[in-house]
CSV table of C-alpha atoms in Angstrom, one decimal:
chain,number,residue,atom,x,y,z
A,1,SER,CA,0.0,0.0,0.0
A,2,TRP,CA,1.4,3.4,-1.0
A,3,ILE,CA,0.1,7.0,-1.1
A,4,PHE,CA,1.8,9.0,-3.8
A,5,PRO,CA,2.4,12.7,-3.1
A,6,ARG,CA,-0.5,14.9,-4.4
A,7,ASP,CA,0.7,18.3,-3.3
A,8,PRO,CA,2.6,20.0,-6.1
A,9,GLN,CA,4.7,21.7,-3.4
A,10,PHE,CA,5.4,18.5,-1.5
A,11,GLU,CA,9.2,18.7,-1.8
A,12,GLN,CA,9.3,22.4,-0.8
A,13,LYS,CA,6.9,22.1,2.2
A,14,ALA,CA,8.5,18.9,3.5
A,15,GLY,CA,12.0,20.1,2.8
A,16,ARG,CA,11.8,23.2,5.0
A,17,VAL,CA,10.7,21.0,7.9
A,18,LEU,CA,13.6,18.7,7.3
A,19,ASP,CA,15.9,21.7,7.1
A,20,LEU,CA,14.7,22.8,10.5
A,21,TYR,CA,15.5,19.3,11.9
A,22,GLN,CA,19.0,19.9,10.6
A,23,GLY,CA,19.2,23.2,12.4
A,24,THR,CA,18.7,25.7,9.5
A,25,TRP,CA,16.0,28.0,8.2
A,26,GLN,CA,16.1,29.4,4.7
A,27,GLY,CA,19.8,28.4,4.5
A,28,VAL,CA,20.8,30.2,7.7
A,29,PRO,CA,21.7,28.2,10.9
A,30,LEU,CA,19.3,28.6,13.8
A,31,GLN,CA,20.5,30.5,16.8
A,32,SER,CA,20.5,29.2,20.4
A,33,ASN,CA,17.3,31.2,21.2
A,34,GLU,CA,15.3,29.7,18.3
A,35,PHE,CA,13.2,26.6,19.0
A,36,ILE,CA,11.4,23.9,16.9
A,37,LEU,CA,8.2,22.5,18.2
A,38,SER,CA,6.3,19.5,16.7
A,39,ALA,CA,2.7,19.3,17.7
A,40,ASP,CA,-0.4,17.3,17.0
A,41,GLU,CA,-3.5,15.6,18.6
A,42,LYS,CA,-4.0,11.9,19.4
A,43,THR,CA,-7.8,12.0,19.0
A,44,SER,CA,-10.7,9.8,20.3
A,45,ILE,CA,-8.7,7.6,22.6
A,46,GLN,CA,-11.3,5.1,23.8
A,47,VAL,CA,-11.5,4.3,27.5
A,48,ARG,CA,-11.9,0.5,27.7
A,49,HIS,CA,-12.9,-1.2,30.9
A,50,ARG,CA,-12.4,-4.9,30.6
A,51,LYS,CA,-15.2,-7.2,31.8
A,52,HIS,CA,-12.6,-9.3,33.7
A,53,VAL,CA,-9.6,-8.0,35.5
A,54,THR,CA,-6.3,-8.2,33.6
A,55,LEU,CA,-4.1,-10.9,34.9
A,56,GLN,CA,-0.5,-9.7,35.1
A,57,PRO,CA,2.3,-11.9,33.8
A,58,LYS,CA,4.1,-14.3,36.1
A,59,GLN,CA,6.7,-17.1,35.8
A,60,GLY,CA,5.6,-19.4,33.0
A,61,GLN,CA,2.5,-17.4,32.1
A,62,CYS,CA,1.9,-14.4,29.9
A,63,MET,CA,-0.4,-11.5,30.6
A,64,LYS,CA,-4.1,-12.3,30.1
A,65,VAL,CA,-6.3,-9.5,28.8
A,66,GLU,CA,-10.0,-10.0,28.5
A,67,HIS,CA,-11.2,-9.5,25.0
A,68,GLU,CA,-14.6,-8.0,25.9
A,69,TYR,CA,-14.8,-4.5,27.4
A,70,GLU,CA,-17.2,-1.6,28.2
A,71,ARG,CA,-16.7,1.7,26.6
A,72,ARG,CA,-16.4,4.5,29.2
A,73,GLY,CA,-16.0,7.5,27.0
A,74,SER,CA,-12.9,8.9,25.1
A,75,LEU,CA,-10.5,11.8,25.3
A,76,THR,CA,-8.0,13.6,23.1
A,77,TYR,CA,-4.4,14.0,24.0
A,78,ILE,CA,-2.8,17.2,22.6
A,79,ALA,CA,1.0,17.3,22.8
A,80,VAL,CA,4.0,19.2,21.5
A,81,TRP,CA,7.6,18.0,21.3
A,82,ASP,CA,10.6,20.3,21.6
A,83,VAL,CA,12.9,18.9,18.9
A,84,LYS,CA,16.1,20.3,20.3
A,85,ARG,CA,15.5,20.2,24.0
A,86,ALA,CA,13.7,16.8,24.1
A,87,LYS,CA,10.7,18.1,26.2
A,88,ILE,CA,7.1,17.0,26.0
A,89,PHE,CA,4.2,19.3,26.9
A,90,GLY,CA,0.7,18.0,26.6
A,91,ARG,CA,-2.9,18.1,28.0
A,92,CYS,CA,-5.9,15.8,27.9
A,93,GLU,CA,-9.1,17.3,26.6
A,94,ALA,CA,-12.7,16.0,26.1
A,95,GLN,CA,-12.3,16.6,22.4
A,96,SER,CA,-10.1,18.2,19.8
A,97,GLY,CA,-10.7,21.7,18.3
A,98,ILE,CA,-9.2,25.1,17.9
A,99,VAL,CA,-9.9,26.2,21.5
A,100,PRO,CA,-8.3,23.1,23.1
A,101,PHE,CA,-5.3,23.3,20.8
A,102,ASP,CA,-4.8,27.1,21.5
A,103,ARG,CA,-4.8,26.2,25.2
A,104,LEU,CA,-1.8,24.0,24.7
A,105,VAL,CA,-0.1,26.8,22.6
A,106,SER,CA,-0.7,29.2,25.5
A,107,ASP,CA,0.6,26.7,28.0
A,108,VAL,CA,3.9,26.5,26.1
A,109,MET,CA,4.4,30.0,24.8
A,110,ARG,CA,3.9,31.7,28.2
A,111,GLN,CA,6.9,29.9,29.8
A,112,GLU,CA,10.6,30.2,29.3
A,113,PRO,CA,12.5,29.8,27.0
A,114,TYR,CA,9.7,30.2,24.5
A,115,CYS,CA,8.1,33.5,25.7
A,116,SER,CA,11.4,35.4,25.2
A,117,ALA,CA,12.8,33.4,22.2
A,118,LYS,CA,13.7,35.1,19.0
A,119,ARG,CA,11.5,32.6,17.0
A,120,VAL,CA,9.5,29.5,17.8
A,121,PHE,CA,8.6,27.3,14.8
A,122,TRP,CA,5.4,25.2,15.2
A,123,ILE,CA,5.4,22.2,12.9
A,124,VAL,CA,1.9,20.9,12.4
A,125,ASP,CA,-0.2,18.9,9.8
A,126,ASN,CA,-3.3,20.1,8.1
A,127,GLY,CA,-5.9,19.2,10.7
A,128,PRO,CA,-8.8,21.5,11.4
A,129,SER,CA,-7.4,22.6,14.8
A,130,HIS,CA,-4.4,24.1,13.1
A,131,HIS,CA,-5.5,24.4,9.5
A,132,PRO,CA,-3.1,26.2,7.1
A,133,ALA,CA,-5.8,28.7,6.1
A,134,THR,CA,-6.3,30.0,9.7
A,135,PHE,CA,-3.6,28.8,12.1
A,136,PRO,CA,-0.6,30.9,10.9
A,137,ASP,CA,-2.4,34.2,11.3
A,138,ARG,CA,-4.0,33.1,14.6
A,139,LEU,CA,-0.7,32.0,16.0
A,140,ALA,CA,1.1,35.1,14.9
A,141,SER,CA,-1.7,37.3,16.4
A,142,LEU,CA,-1.2,35.7,19.8
A,143,HIS,CA,2.6,35.3,19.7
A,144,GLU,CA,4.3,37.5,17.1
A,145,HIS,CA,7.6,35.5,17.3
A,146,ALA,CA,5.8,32.2,16.7
A,147,ILE,CA,5.8,30.8,13.1
A,148,ALA,CA,3.4,28.0,11.9
A,149,ILE,CA,5.1,25.5,9.5
A,150,HIS,CA,2.7,23.1,7.8
A,151,LEU,CA,3.6,19.8,6.3
A,152,PRO,CA,2.1,18.7,3.0
A,153,THR,CA,-0.8,16.3,3.0
A,154,HIS,CA,0.1,12.7,3.8
A,155,ALA,CA,3.4,13.7,5.5
A,156,SER,CA,2.6,13.1,9.2
A,157,TRP,CA,5.5,10.6,9.1
A,158,LEU,CA,7.8,13.7,9.0
A,159,ASN,CA,6.3,15.1,12.2
A,160,GLN,CA,8.4,14.0,15.2
A,161,ILE,CA,5.5,14.2,17.6
A,162,GLU,CA,4.2,11.0,15.9
A,163,LEU,CA,7.3,9.2,17.2
A,164,TYR,CA,6.4,10.1,20.7
A,165,PHE,CA,2.7,9.1,20.2
A,166,SER,CA,3.9,5.7,19.0
A,167,ILE,CA,6.0,5.3,22.2
A,168,LEU,CA,3.1,6.4,24.4
A,169,GLN,CA,0.8,3.9,22.7
A,170,ARG,CA,3.2,1.0,23.3
A,171,LYS,CA,4.4,1.9,26.8
A,172,ALA,CA,1.4,3.4,28.5
A,173,LEU,CA,-1.8,2.5,26.5
A,174,THR,CA,-1.3,-1.2,25.8
A,175,PRO,CA,-3.3,-2.9,27.0
A,176,ARG,CA,-5.9,-0.2,27.3
A,177,ASP,CA,-7.7,-1.1,30.5
A,178,PHE,CA,-9.1,1.8,32.6
A,179,ASN,CA,-12.0,2.5,34.8
A,180,SER,CA,-12.6,6.1,33.7
A,181,ARG,CA,-11.3,8.9,31.5
A,182,GLN,CA,-9.7,10.5,34.6
A,183,GLU,CA,-7.7,7.4,35.2
A,184,MET,CA,-6.5,7.2,31.6
A,185,ALA,CA,-5.6,10.9,31.6
A,186,GLN,CA,-3.6,10.4,34.8
A,187,ARG,CA,-1.7,7.5,33.1
A,188,ILE,CA,-1.0,9.6,30.0
A,189,LEU,CA,0.3,12.6,31.9
A,190,ALA,CA,2.3,10.5,34.3
A,191,PHE,CA,4.1,8.8,31.4
A,192,GLN,CA,4.6,12.3,29.8
A,193,ASP,CA,6.5,13.4,33.0
A,194,ARG,CA,8.5,10.2,33.2
A,195,PHE,CA,9.5,10.3,29.5
A,196,THR,CA,10.5,14.0,29.7
A,197,ALA,CA,12.7,13.3,32.7
A,198,GLN,CA,15.0,11.0,30.7
A,199,ALA,CA,14.3,11.9,27.1
A,200,LYS,CA,17.0,12.7,24.5
A,201,PRO,CA,16.4,14.3,21.0
A,202,PHE,CA,15.4,11.8,18.4
A,203,ASN,CA,18.3,10.7,16.2
A,204,TRP,CA,16.7,12.1,13.1
A,205,ARG,CA,18.8,11.5,10.0
A,206,PHE,CA,16.4,11.9,7.0
A,207,SER,CA,17.3,15.2,5.3
A,208,ALA,CA,15.9,17.3,2.5
A,209,ASP,CA,18.6,15.9,0.3
A,210,ASP,CA,17.4,12.4,1.0
A,211,LEU,CA,13.8,13.5,0.2
A,212,ARG,CA,14.9,14.9,-3.2
A,213,LYS,CA,16.8,11.6,-4.0
């Protein structure tokens, strides 16, 4: 299965994100007070309460997770990854949308080093919460030194926050067995704190030159 690029500016849009990962913007190296943030939402995470308690693994026996479950709502996890500093910031919301996403933007941009930075680049996809038709102006109106950088369609694989979402899914949400949305939110945010305490920048090697080739 394969999705061929449909955006006529795919190389240009993706290339500038890859250049940021390499520490440059428009051919000029970034300064120490310029930051790269990768953001997105993990939407509609179902809270599943198993109809039989999960049996933890023990010697000679694997974990046993009941197949049947009750649905106890869902939530959206909105997060941003500082590419250079290896920091995760996130919040759990009842649903996705412009207002919840802007709450995360405010959480991040009102703290150091971002509030006094020269420039803060926000890498996002084309979702409705940060759509390219509205998000750049909205972001700049709230924080004049923040710049929205949109990936082309079908390029979420170039957004580093997706790497963290994958780790979160494997380490904290598998198996998904919770009594309530509050309990799942606590697990997500606790894992976020633990990950940030020991995180290092992702060893990202794929460059704009690799993309062109």
